[in-house]
Short mmCIF file of C-alpha atoms in Angstrom, two decimals:
data_model
loop_
_atom_site.label_atom_id
_atom_site.label_comp_id
_atom_site.label_asym_id
_atom_site.label_seq_id
_atom_site.Cartn_x
_atom_site.Cartn_y
_atom_site.Cartn_z
CA MET A 1 -0.11 0.32 0.18
CA ARG A 2 3.46 2.73 1.03
CA SER A 3 4.57 1.80 -2.10
CA THR A 4 1.51 2.54 -4.49
CA GLY A 5 0.38 5.65 -2.64
CA VAL A 6 3.86 6.89 -3.14
CA ARG A 7 3.33 6.13 -6.90
CA VAL A 8 0.54 8.42 -6.85
CA ALA A 9 2.26 10.90 -4.93
CA ALA A 10 4.50 10.97 -7.71
CA LEU A 11 2.01 10.89 -10.47
CA VAL A 12 0.55 14.20 -9.02
CA PRO A 13 2.93 16.72 -9.90
CA LEU A 14 3.19 15.40 -13.42
CA VAL A 15 -0.88 14.93 -14.23
CA ALA A 16 -0.79 18.92 -12.81
CA PHE A 17 1.57 19.71 -15.16
CA VAL A 18 0.17 18.35 -17.90
CA CYS A 19 -2.59 20.03 -17.05
CA ALA A 20 -1.34 23.23 -16.76
CA ASN A 21 0.02 23.26 -19.81
CA ALA A 22 -2.93 21.81 -21.58
CA LEU A 23 -4.31 25.26 -20.78
CA ARG A 24 -1.87 27.63 -21.74
CA ALA A 25 -1.59 26.28 -24.93
CA GLN A 26 -5.70 25.98 -25.15
CA GLY A 27 -5.98 29.87 -24.16
CA ALA A 28 -2.64 30.62 -26.89
CA LEU A 29 -5.00 29.00 -29.74
CA SER A 30 -8.52 31.03 -28.23
CA SER A 31 -6.41 34.33 -28.51
CA ASN A 32 -5.27 33.76 -32.27
CA VAL A 33 -8.12 32.34 -33.53
CA GLY A 34 -10.11 34.43 -36.51
CA GLY A 35 -13.83 35.17 -37.42
CA VAL A 36 -16.12 36.44 -39.42
CA GLU A 37 -18.65 39.40 -38.86
CA ILE A 38 -21.16 40.22 -42.24
CA ARG A 39 -23.71 42.96 -42.32
CA ILE A 40 -26.43 42.90 -44.95
CA VAL A 41 -28.54 45.97 -45.62
CA VAL A 42 -31.64 45.71 -47.61
CA ASP A 43 -33.76 48.02 -49.19
CA PRO A 44 -36.98 48.72 -50.00
CA ALA A 45 -36.47 47.55 -53.61
CA GLY A 46 -35.02 44.46 -53.45
CA ARG A 47 -30.94 46.03 -53.61
CA ALA A 48 -28.59 45.05 -50.20
CA GLU A 49 -25.84 46.40 -49.56
CA VAL A 50 -22.52 43.16 -47.75
CA SER A 51 -19.91 44.56 -45.80
CA GLU A 52 -18.08 41.67 -44.68
CA LEU A 53 -14.90 41.30 -42.30
CA VAL A 54 -13.04 38.51 -42.27
CA ARG A 55 -10.80 38.62 -39.39
CA ALA A 56 -7.23 36.83 -39.42
CA GLY A 57 -5.17 35.10 -35.84
CA ARG A 58 -2.29 36.72 -35.17
CA ASP A 59 0.20 33.51 -36.64
CA THR A 60 -2.18 32.33 -39.34
CA ALA A 61 -1.88 34.08 -43.09
CA THR A 62 -4.59 34.52 -44.55
CA ARG A 63 -4.29 35.49 -48.73
CA ALA A 64 -6.75 37.47 -49.95
CA SER A 65 -7.35 35.68 -52.88
CA SER A 66 -8.46 32.46 -51.11
CA TYR A 67 -12.18 33.79 -51.46
CA GLN A 68 -15.42 32.22 -52.95
CA LEU A 69 -18.96 32.81 -53.93
CA LEU A 70 -21.42 30.82 -55.56
CA THR A 71 -24.14 32.22 -57.71
CA ARG A 72 -27.26 32.50 -57.36
CA PRO A 73 -30.44 33.22 -59.96
CA CYS A 74 -31.90 36.54 -60.01
CA ALA A 75 -28.97 38.74 -58.24
CA ALA A 76 -27.13 40.38 -59.72
CA ILE A 77 -23.44 40.65 -58.14
CA GLY A 78 -21.44 44.07 -58.33
CA ASP A 79 -18.15 44.44 -57.66
CA ILE A 80 -16.60 43.46 -54.86
CA SER A 81 -13.40 45.20 -53.03
CA LEU A 82 -11.19 43.73 -50.21
CA THR A 83 -9.66 46.60 -48.19
CA SER A 84 -6.80 45.80 -44.80
CA ALA A 85 -4.43 48.10 -44.20
CA THR A 86 -1.44 46.85 -46.72
CA HIS A 87 -4.02 48.12 -49.42
CA SER A 88 -7.09 47.88 -51.19
CA ALA A 89 -8.38 46.42 -54.57
CA LEU A 90 -10.94 45.09 -57.00
CA LEU A 91 -10.96 41.73 -56.95
CA ARG A 92 -11.11 39.29 -59.67
CA ARG A 93 -13.22 36.52 -60.59
CA VAL A 94 -12.63 33.35 -62.20
CA SER A 95 -15.58 31.41 -63.31
CA ASN A 96 -15.75 27.81 -62.18
CA ASP A 97 -19.78 27.44 -61.99
CA PRO A 98 -21.65 27.79 -59.77
CA TRP A 99 -19.25 28.53 -57.73
CA GLN A 100 -16.96 32.40 -58.22
CA LEU A 101 -13.38 32.00 -58.01
CA LEU A 102 -12.25 35.89 -56.50
CA ASP A 103 -8.86 36.78 -56.78
CA ASP A 104 -6.35 39.79 -55.51
CA SER A 105 -4.06 40.57 -58.79
CA THR A 106 -2.44 43.26 -57.08
CA GLU A 107 -1.45 41.20 -54.21
CA ARG A 108 2.71 40.03 -53.20
CA GLY A 109 2.72 37.66 -50.63
CA ALA A 110 0.25 36.47 -47.42
CA VAL A 111 -1.68 39.22 -45.76
CA HIS A 112 -1.43 39.37 -42.05
CA ALA A 113 -4.08 41.73 -41.00
CA ASP A 114 -8.65 42.14 -40.54
CA ALA A 115 -9.46 42.45 -44.65
CA THR A 116 -12.87 43.71 -44.93
CA LEU A 117 -14.87 43.26 -48.33
CA THR A 118 -17.68 45.54 -49.73
CA TYR A 119 -20.22 44.85 -52.90
CA THR A 120 -23.58 45.37 -53.67
CA VAL A 121 -26.17 42.29 -54.83
CA SER A 122 -28.88 43.78 -56.52
CA LEU A 123 -32.22 40.99 -56.21
CA SER A 124 -34.95 41.31 -59.59
CA GLY A 125 -37.65 38.88 -60.98
CA GLY A 126 -39.01 37.59 -57.75
CA GLY A 127 -34.69 37.02 -56.66
CA ARG A 128 -34.17 36.47 -53.13
CA ASP A 129 -30.67 35.19 -52.32
CA ILE A 130 -28.03 37.42 -50.88
CA PRO A 131 -25.13 35.17 -51.93
CA ILE A 132 -22.03 35.95 -49.35
CA VAL A 133 -18.19 35.90 -49.61
CA VAL A 134 -16.96 32.21 -48.68
CA PRO A 135 -13.61 32.06 -47.24
CA ALA A 136 -11.82 28.93 -48.47
CA PRO A 137 -9.63 28.08 -45.66
CA ALA A 138 -12.18 26.75 -42.60
CA VAL A 139 -13.23 29.18 -40.72
CA ALA A 140 -12.02 29.05 -36.33
CA ARG A 141 -14.00 29.04 -33.47
CA GLY A 142 -15.09 32.39 -31.86
CA THR A 143 -12.11 33.72 -29.42
CA ASP A 144 -13.46 31.66 -26.54
CA GLY A 145 -12.01 28.52 -28.53
CA ARG A 146 -15.88 27.34 -28.57
CA SER A 147 -18.35 29.35 -29.35
CA PRO A 148 -19.46 30.09 -33.57
CA GLY A 149 -17.23 32.15 -35.19
CA VAL A 150 -19.45 33.76 -37.56
CA ALA A 151 -22.04 36.49 -36.94
CA VAL A 152 -24.32 37.61 -39.42
CA SER A 153 -26.69 40.75 -39.36
CA VAL A 154 -29.20 41.22 -41.88
CA VAL A 155 -31.67 44.93 -41.52
CA LEU A 156 -34.18 44.91 -43.90
CA PRO A 157 -36.73 47.50 -45.03
CA ASN A 158 -40.12 47.05 -42.68
CA ALA A 159 -41.30 44.57 -40.19
CA GLU A 160 -43.12 42.38 -42.43
CA ASP A 161 -39.82 41.23 -43.86
CA ARG A 162 -37.79 37.82 -42.94
CA VAL A 163 -35.14 36.17 -43.28
CA THR A 164 -35.72 32.27 -44.34
CA PHE A 165 -32.39 30.97 -44.20
CA PRO A 166 -30.46 30.56 -42.89
CA ARG A 167 -31.96 30.49 -39.48
CA MET A 168 -31.99 33.58 -38.03
CA LEU A 169 -33.87 35.41 -35.00
CA THR A 170 -34.94 39.36 -34.92
CA THR A 171 -33.90 41.54 -32.44
CA GLY A 172 -37.09 43.44 -32.14
CA THR A 173 -34.94 46.69 -33.12
CA SER A 174 -34.61 48.31 -36.92
CA HIS A 175 -35.81 44.97 -38.46
CA GLU A 176 -32.32 43.37 -38.31
CA TRP A 177 -32.13 39.81 -38.18
CA ARG A 178 -29.02 37.64 -36.21
CA GLY A 179 -27.36 34.75 -36.10
CA GLN A 180 -24.24 33.07 -35.36
CA PHE A 181 -22.45 30.14 -36.99
CA VAL A 182 -19.54 27.54 -37.07
CA ALA A 183 -18.88 28.49 -40.83
CA VAL A 184 -19.90 30.91 -43.60
CA PRO A 185 -23.01 30.40 -45.06
CA SER A 186 -23.34 30.61 -48.90
CA PHE A 187 -25.77 32.93 -49.32
CA VAL A 188 -28.28 33.98 -47.27
CA SER A 189 -32.69 34.18 -48.24
CA VAL A 190 -34.78 36.83 -47.84
CA GLU A 191 -38.59 37.40 -47.94
CA LEU A 192 -39.57 40.97 -48.66
CA SER A 193 -43.10 42.52 -48.41
CA GLY A 194 -44.48 44.26 -52.09
CA ARG A 195 -42.43 41.87 -53.96
CA SER A 196 -43.90 39.07 -55.00
CA GLY A 197 -42.26 36.87 -57.91
CA ALA A 198 -40.80 33.63 -58.85
CA CYS A 199 -37.33 33.91 -60.30
CA GLY A 200 -37.14 33.57 -64.04
CA ASP A 201 -33.26 32.54 -64.12
CA ALA A 202 -31.54 29.24 -64.07
CA LEU A 203 -28.53 28.33 -62.28
CA PRO A 204 -25.58 28.35 -65.27
CA PRO A 205 -24.94 24.52 -65.87
CA SER A 206 -22.43 23.25 -63.05
CA SER A 207 -19.72 21.69 -64.66
CA ASP A 208 -18.75 18.08 -63.47
CA GLY A 209 -15.63 17.19 -65.41
CA GLY A 210 -16.74 14.71 -67.74
CA LEU A 211 -18.25 12.61 -65.25
CA SER A 212 -21.79 12.32 -67.12
CA TRP A 213 -20.40 11.40 -71.12
CA ARG A 214 -17.96 9.04 -69.85
CA PHE A 215 -21.05 6.63 -67.96
CA TRP A 216 -22.60 7.28 -70.86
CA LEU A 217 -20.06 5.66 -72.77
CA LEU A 218 -19.73 3.10 -70.33
CA VAL A 219 -23.10 2.40 -70.74
CA ALA A 220 -23.05 2.28 -74.65
CA ILE A 221 -19.92 -0.17 -74.14
CA LEU A 222 -21.77 -2.43 -72.43
CA VAL A 223 -24.93 -2.59 -74.53
CA VAL A 224 -22.74 -3.43 -77.68
CA TRP A 225 -20.24 -6.00 -75.79
CA VAL A 226 -23.02 -8.08 -73.63
CA PRO A 227 -25.52 -9.53 -76.38
CA THR A 228 -22.28 -9.66 -79.30
CA TYR A 229 -19.94 -11.66 -76.50
CA GLN A 230 -23.47 -13.60 -75.79
CA TRP A 231 -23.71 -14.15 -79.72
CA TRP A 232 -20.00 -15.18 -79.59
CA ALA A 233 -20.34 -17.92 -77.06
CA ARG A 234 -23.47 -19.50 -78.47
CA ARG A 235 -21.53 -20.31 -81.46
CA GLN A 236 -18.24 -21.59 -80.09
CA PRO A 237 -18.09 -25.18 -79.92
CA GLU A 238 -18.61 -27.00 -76.08
CA GLY A 239 -14.94 -27.59 -76.21
CA ALA A 240 -13.46 -24.00 -77.27
CA ARG A 241 -14.95 -21.86 -74.64
#
């Protein structure tokens, strides 16, 4: 029993040391993580002003070109500008249907500062989806290391208007809706009073990298090959099969 007690007593300082270092590591990670704050202001005509603040962790190099945007029907997206402590520029778009990849051609390296993205989305023909720029790297948790790291605020023109996606709650002040998320939603859907009708635009055709034509080629080969093989097998003598 005495030997067991000695071993336990010897392990106590070691356990305390490991726990203390784990807590210090968690605190360091919590102080270095980033986050995203998105504010959308919509007017009665369906014009949305989007401002998105992407915070960079102290030890995390985020590139200004690491953004993408999901196109939505009946939503015209204006120029997207990026502003940081080092520079400001309009982001260049590269189509990768249904996504658009955003590239900052003026960037000369990694950026260790917060970046603000601003752009305008005009809804037409019954459009309701407001696209949101999504950072390509995963968004870290909040500053406590546990809470969601994405805050979205949507201000609508009338009290009857509402956000239908993602799930957000109204604050009861200035027709504002808010939500906390663990990832950046690719779009926000709104329902505006006085605006009706179905969106007539179709989403751009998505590319499957040639998977469709390869599948149908395989089907055609099987359709031709199976009957041909069966015909050949029936014509062969019993011993030659």
